[in-house]
Amino acid sequence: MSFKKILISVDESQFSIEAVKRGVELGKAIGAELGLIHVIDESQTVGNIDAGISPADALKILETETEKLMQGLIDLYIHDLPLTKFTPIGKPAAQIIKTAEQWNADLIVTGTHRTTGWRRLIIGSISEDIIRHSKIPVLVVPLA
Ligand code: AMP
């Protein structure tokens, strides 16, 4: 199997840094094209009426934060390597898989918080969701 396109999924946690480092390392080694995705979680776009934050305001804030997150990772770990950026809105795992399929990725790279027990039951696991539903191979990178 050859990996021509690698899609690296990132959130704002330190766990994603490992995914970026390994994904970029692999991409460089095999000459694959890189994609970077952060999904704007639709559950966060409802705003907070009590705090005077409308859904439109919430989306604007999330878009700005997403841009900062992506640019920060690019500046630190990707530099001027060719890269396609994706910032869809929706459910993270589903959007990552959909984007990977549409972009024809051969591999999805994610980090993992390695949550277990009650915490995992409550907040769920994006990486696990991706592994369960993706037809594209997935590389899950734990924190070193
Ligand atoms: P988990 O600990 O199983 O929930 O997986 C965390 C990993 O899922 C992160 O390191 C990212 O690679 C990925 N991830 C989580 N949320 C998002 C998001 N909103 N957009 C893109 N990737 C995400």
PDB file of C-alpha atoms and ligand atoms in Angstrom:
ATOM      1  CA  MET A   1       0.000   0.000   0.000  1.00  0.00           C
ATOM      2  CA  SER A   2       1.299   3.444  -0.830  1.00  0.00           C
ATOM      3  CA  PHE A   3       0.428   6.546   1.168  1.00  0.00           C
ATOM      4  CA  LYS A   4       0.168   9.538  -1.137  1.00  0.00           C
ATOM      5  CA  LYS A   5      -2.062  11.741   1.002  1.00  0.00           C
ATOM      6  CA  ILE A   6      -1.961  11.994   4.783  1.00  0.00           C
ATOM      7  CA  LEU A   7      -4.685  13.861   6.679  1.00  0.00           C
ATOM      8  CA  ILE A   8      -3.603  14.985  10.160  1.00  0.00           C
ATOM      9  CA  SER A   9      -6.421  15.820  12.559  1.00  0.00           C
ATOM     10  CA  VAL A  10      -5.837  18.311  15.339  1.00  0.00           C
ATOM     11  CA  ASP A  11      -7.634  19.803  18.298  1.00  0.00           C
ATOM     12  CA  GLU A  12      -6.246  22.411  20.700  1.00  0.00           C
ATOM     13  CA  SER A  13      -4.680  19.863  23.057  1.00  0.00           C
ATOM     14  CA  GLN A  14      -1.008  18.959  23.447  1.00  0.00           C
ATOM     15  CA  PHE A  15      -1.921  15.443  22.240  1.00  0.00           C
ATOM     16  CA  SER A  16      -2.373  16.736  18.718  1.00  0.00           C
ATOM     17  CA  ILE A  17       1.214  17.982  18.650  1.00  0.00           C
ATOM     18  CA  GLU A  18       2.455  14.378  18.605  1.00  0.00           C
ATOM     19  CA  ALA A  19       0.070  13.598  15.748  1.00  0.00           C
ATOM     20  CA  VAL A  20       1.388  16.562  13.760  1.00  0.00           C
ATOM     21  CA  LYS A  21       5.031  15.701  14.425  1.00  0.00           C
ATOM     22  CA  ARG A  22       4.610  12.048  13.412  1.00  0.00           C
ATOM     23  CA  GLY A  23       2.345  12.809  10.470  1.00  0.00           C
ATOM     24  CA  VAL A  24       4.783  15.372   9.084  1.00  0.00           C
ATOM     25  CA  GLU A  25       7.757  13.082   9.724  1.00  0.00           C
ATOM     26  CA  LEU A  26       6.035  10.249   7.848  1.00  0.00           C
ATOM     27  CA  GLY A  27       4.855  12.506   5.055  1.00  0.00           C
ATOM     28  CA  LYS A  28       8.347  13.853   4.492  1.00  0.00           C
ATOM     29  CA  ALA A  29       9.895  10.376   4.568  1.00  0.00           C
ATOM     30  CA  ILE A  30       7.585   8.959   1.906  1.00  0.00           C
ATOM     31  CA  GLY A  31       6.932  12.133  -0.063  1.00  0.00           C
ATOM     32  CA  ALA A  32       3.216  12.208   0.720  1.00  0.00           C
ATOM     33  CA  GLU A  33       0.969  15.243   0.399  1.00  0.00           C
ATOM     34  CA  LEU A  34      -0.165  16.642   3.743  1.00  0.00           C
ATOM     35  CA  GLY A  35      -3.582  17.818   4.883  1.00  0.00           C
ATOM     36  CA  LEU A  36      -4.380  19.415   8.229  1.00  0.00           C
ATOM     37  CA  ILE A  37      -7.906  19.368   9.619  1.00  0.00           C
ATOM     38  CA  HIS A  38      -9.611  20.932  12.595  1.00  0.00           C
ATOM     39  CA  VAL A  39     -13.355  20.439  12.809  1.00  0.00           C
ATOM     40  CA  ILE A  40     -15.317  23.270  14.367  1.00  0.00           C
ATOM     41  CA  ASP A  41     -17.537  21.270  16.688  1.00  0.00           C
ATOM     42  CA  GLU A  42     -21.140  22.135  15.838  1.00  0.00           C
ATOM     43  CA  SER A  43     -22.159  21.662  19.475  1.00  0.00           C
ATOM     44  CA  GLN A  44     -20.081  24.723  20.349  1.00  0.00           C
ATOM     45  CA  THR A  45     -21.648  27.013  17.760  1.00  0.00           C
ATOM     46  CA  VAL A  46     -24.891  27.603  19.653  1.00  0.00           C
ATOM     47  CA  GLY A  47     -23.472  30.591  21.549  1.00  0.00           C
ATOM     48  CA  ASN A  48     -24.514  31.660  25.023  1.00  0.00           C
ATOM     49  CA  ILE A  49     -27.525  33.952  25.158  1.00  0.00           C
ATOM     50  CA  ASP A  50     -26.986  34.649  28.897  1.00  0.00           C
ATOM     51  CA  ALA A  51     -23.478  35.914  28.142  1.00  0.00           C
ATOM     52  CA  GLY A  52     -24.683  37.847  25.097  1.00  0.00           C
ATOM     53  CA  ILE A  53     -22.899  35.556  22.634  1.00  0.00           C
ATOM     54  CA  SER A  54     -25.064  34.808  19.602  1.00  0.00           C
ATOM     55  CA  PRO A  55     -24.500  31.725  17.415  1.00  0.00           C
ATOM     56  CA  ALA A  56     -22.924  34.019  14.784  1.00  0.00           C
ATOM     57  CA  ASP A  57     -20.542  35.471  17.407  1.00  0.00           C
ATOM     58  CA  ALA A  58     -19.679  31.965  18.639  1.00  0.00           C
ATOM     59  CA  LEU A  59     -18.898  30.814  15.100  1.00  0.00           C
ATOM     60  CA  LYS A  60     -16.704  33.851  14.484  1.00  0.00           C
ATOM     61  CA  ILE A  61     -14.751  33.209  17.700  1.00  0.00           C
ATOM     62  CA  LEU A  62     -14.342  29.509  16.840  1.00  0.00           C
ATOM     63  CA  GLU A  63     -13.178  30.333  13.295  1.00  0.00           C
ATOM     64  CA  THR A  64     -10.601  32.793  14.637  1.00  0.00           C
ATOM     65  CA  GLU A  65      -9.359  30.280  17.228  1.00  0.00           C
ATOM     66  CA  THR A  66      -9.198  27.551  14.580  1.00  0.00           C
ATOM     67  CA  GLU A  67      -7.112  29.755  12.295  1.00  0.00           C
ATOM     68  CA  LYS A  68      -4.738  30.536  15.200  1.00  0.00           C
ATOM     69  CA  LEU A  69      -4.465  26.837  16.096  1.00  0.00           C
ATOM     70  CA  MET A  70      -3.685  25.807  12.521  1.00  0.00           C
ATOM     71  CA  GLN A  71      -1.209  28.630  11.940  1.00  0.00           C
ATOM     72  CA  GLY A  72       0.571  27.928  15.247  1.00  0.00           C
ATOM     73  CA  LEU A  73       1.074  24.276  14.316  1.00  0.00           C
ATOM     74  CA  ILE A  74       2.166  25.188  10.790  1.00  0.00           C
ATOM     75  CA  ASP A  75       4.716  27.715  12.082  1.00  0.00           C
ATOM     76  CA  LEU A  76       6.161  25.232  14.567  1.00  0.00           C
ATOM     77  CA  TYR A  77       6.078  21.899  12.782  1.00  0.00           C
ATOM     78  CA  ILE A  78       5.107  22.202   9.124  1.00  0.00           C
ATOM     79  CA  HIS A  79       6.800  25.418   8.019  1.00  0.00           C
ATOM     80  CA  ASP A  80       6.617  25.858   4.253  1.00  0.00           C
ATOM     81  CA  LEU A  81       5.808  22.268   3.298  1.00  0.00           C
ATOM     82  CA  PRO A  82       2.888  22.151   0.836  1.00  0.00           C
ATOM     83  CA  LEU A  83      -0.309  21.726   2.849  1.00  0.00           C
ATOM     84  CA  THR A  84      -4.062  21.649   2.353  1.00  0.00           C
ATOM     85  CA  LYS A  85      -6.062  23.042   5.268  1.00  0.00           C
ATOM     86  CA  PHE A  86      -9.588  21.940   6.164  1.00  0.00           C
ATOM     87  CA  THR A  87     -11.851  23.594   8.752  1.00  0.00           C
ATOM     88  CA  PRO A  88     -15.306  22.063   8.335  1.00  0.00           C
ATOM     89  CA  ILE A  89     -18.142  22.532  10.827  1.00  0.00           C
ATOM     90  CA  GLY A  90     -19.904  19.489  12.268  1.00  0.00           C
ATOM     91  CA  LYS A  91     -19.267  16.429  14.382  1.00  0.00           C
ATOM     92  CA  PRO A  92     -15.483  15.958  14.605  1.00  0.00           C
ATOM     93  CA  ALA A  93     -15.081  12.234  13.811  1.00  0.00           C
ATOM     94  CA  ALA A  94     -17.710  12.228  11.064  1.00  0.00           C
ATOM     95  CA  GLN A  95     -16.253  15.344   9.423  1.00  0.00           C
ATOM     96  CA  ILE A  96     -12.705  13.996   9.589  1.00  0.00           C
ATOM     97  CA  ILE A  97     -13.765  10.789   7.854  1.00  0.00           C
ATOM     98  CA  LYS A  98     -15.873  12.648   5.276  1.00  0.00           C
ATOM     99  CA  THR A  99     -13.048  15.061   4.478  1.00  0.00           C
ATOM    100  CA  ALA A 100     -10.525  12.216   4.247  1.00  0.00           C
ATOM    101  CA  GLU A 101     -12.773  10.399   1.781  1.00  0.00           C
ATOM    102  CA  GLN A 102     -13.470  13.491  -0.322  1.00  0.00           C
ATOM    103  CA  TRP A 103      -9.784  14.449  -0.416  1.00  0.00           C
ATOM    104  CA  ASN A 104      -8.834  10.822  -1.215  1.00  0.00           C
ATOM    105  CA  ALA A 105      -6.546  10.513   1.802  1.00  0.00           C
ATOM    106  CA  ASP A 106      -4.720   7.189   2.229  1.00  0.00           C
ATOM    107  CA  LEU A 107      -4.130   7.684   5.934  1.00  0.00           C
ATOM    108  CA  ILE A 108      -5.681   9.634   8.801  1.00  0.00           C
ATOM    109  CA  VAL A 109      -3.398  10.593  11.689  1.00  0.00           C
ATOM    110  CA  THR A 110      -4.869  11.511  15.073  1.00  0.00           C
ATOM    111  CA  GLY A 111      -3.641  12.045  18.593  1.00  0.00           C
ATOM    112  CA  THR A 112      -5.295  10.510  21.626  1.00  0.00           C
ATOM    113  CA  HIS A 113      -5.999  11.720  25.132  1.00  0.00           C
ATOM    114  CA  ARG A 114      -6.090   8.083  26.229  1.00  0.00           C
ATOM    115  CA  THR A 115      -9.078   8.771  28.443  1.00  0.00           C
ATOM    116  CA  THR A 116     -10.558   5.774  30.180  1.00  0.00           C
ATOM    117  CA  GLY A 117     -13.389   4.892  32.527  1.00  0.00           C
ATOM    118  CA  TRP A 118     -16.090   7.416  33.359  1.00  0.00           C
ATOM    119  CA  ARG A 119     -14.325  10.315  31.678  1.00  0.00           C
ATOM    120  CA  ARG A 120     -14.338   8.486  28.367  1.00  0.00           C
ATOM    121  CA  LEU A 121     -17.963   7.520  28.807  1.00  0.00           C
ATOM    122  CA  ILE A 122     -18.880  11.151  29.351  1.00  0.00           C
ATOM    123  CA  ILE A 123     -16.721  12.984  26.814  1.00  0.00           C
ATOM    124  CA  GLY A 124     -16.227  10.097  24.366  1.00  0.00           C
ATOM    125  CA  SER A 125     -13.205   9.461  22.210  1.00  0.00           C
ATOM    126  CA  ILE A 126     -12.782  11.043  18.811  1.00  0.00           C
ATOM    127  CA  SER A 127      -9.906   8.767  17.812  1.00  0.00           C
ATOM    128  CA  GLU A 128     -11.923   5.679  18.755  1.00  0.00           C
ATOM    129  CA  ASP A 129     -14.881   6.977  16.757  1.00  0.00           C
ATOM    130  CA  ILE A 130     -12.643   7.482  13.725  1.00  0.00           C
ATOM    131  CA  ILE A 131     -11.135   3.991  14.026  1.00  0.00           C
ATOM    132  CA  ARG A 132     -14.607   2.461  14.323  1.00  0.00           C
ATOM    133  CA  HIS A 133     -16.082   4.194  11.291  1.00  0.00           C
ATOM    134  CA  SER A 134     -13.258   4.946   8.867  1.00  0.00           C
ATOM    135  CA  LYS A 135     -12.607   2.766   5.852  1.00  0.00           C
ATOM    136  CA  ILE A 136      -9.296   4.599   5.447  1.00  0.00           C
ATOM    137  CA  PRO A 137      -6.373   3.372   7.619  1.00  0.00           C
ATOM    138  CA  VAL A 138      -5.856   5.363  10.825  1.00  0.00           C
ATOM    139  CA  LEU A 139      -2.640   6.052  12.726  1.00  0.00           C
ATOM    140  CA  VAL A 140      -3.273   6.958  16.374  1.00  0.00           C
ATOM    141  CA  VAL A 141      -0.289   8.656  17.997  1.00  0.00           C
ATOM    142  CA  PRO A 142      -0.082   8.579  21.802  1.00  0.00           C
ATOM    143  CA  LEU A 143       1.665  11.296  23.778  1.00  0.00           C
ATOM    144  CA  ALA A 144       5.369  10.403  23.936  1.00  0.00           C
TER     145      ALA A 144
HETATM  146  P1  AMP B   1      -9.470  11.242  21.708  1.00  0.00           P
HETATM  147  O1  AMP B   1      -8.528  11.388  22.828  1.00  0.00           O
HETATM  148  O2  AMP B   1      -9.721   9.805  21.361  1.00  0.00           O
HETATM  149  O3  AMP B   1     -10.740  12.027  21.885  1.00  0.00           O
HETATM  150  O4  AMP B   1      -8.749  11.823  20.398  1.00  0.00           O
HETATM  151  C1  AMP B   1      -8.171  13.108  20.424  1.00  0.00           C
HETATM  152  C2  AMP B   1      -7.642  13.384  19.026  1.00  0.00           C
HETATM  153  O5  AMP B   1      -8.736  13.455  18.098  1.00  0.00           O
HETATM  154  C3  AMP B   1      -6.905  14.721  18.913  1.00  0.00           C
HETATM  155  O6  AMP B   1      -5.530  14.617  19.244  1.00  0.00           O
HETATM  156  C4  AMP B   1      -7.100  15.028  17.421  1.00  0.00           C
HETATM  157  O7  AMP B   1      -6.169  14.299  16.638  1.00  0.00           O
HETATM  158  C5  AMP B   1      -8.500  14.474  17.160  1.00  0.00           C
HETATM  159  N1  AMP B   1      -9.527  15.517  17.338  1.00  0.00           N
HETATM  160  C6  AMP B   1     -10.276  15.769  18.438  1.00  0.00           C
HETATM  161  N2  AMP B   1     -11.125  16.805  18.222  1.00  0.00           N
HETATM  162  C7  AMP B   1     -10.884  17.216  16.960  1.00  0.00           C
HETATM  163  C8  AMP B   1     -11.427  18.250  16.124  1.00  0.00           C
HETATM  164  N3  AMP B   1     -12.400  19.041  16.559  1.00  0.00           N
HETATM  165  N4  AMP B   1     -10.942  18.377  14.879  1.00  0.00           N
HETATM  166  C9  AMP B   1      -9.967  17.552  14.413  1.00  0.00           C
HETATM  167  N5  AMP B   1      -9.425  16.570  15.140  1.00  0.00           N
HETATM  168  C10 AMP B   1      -9.871  16.398  16.392  1.00  0.00           C
END
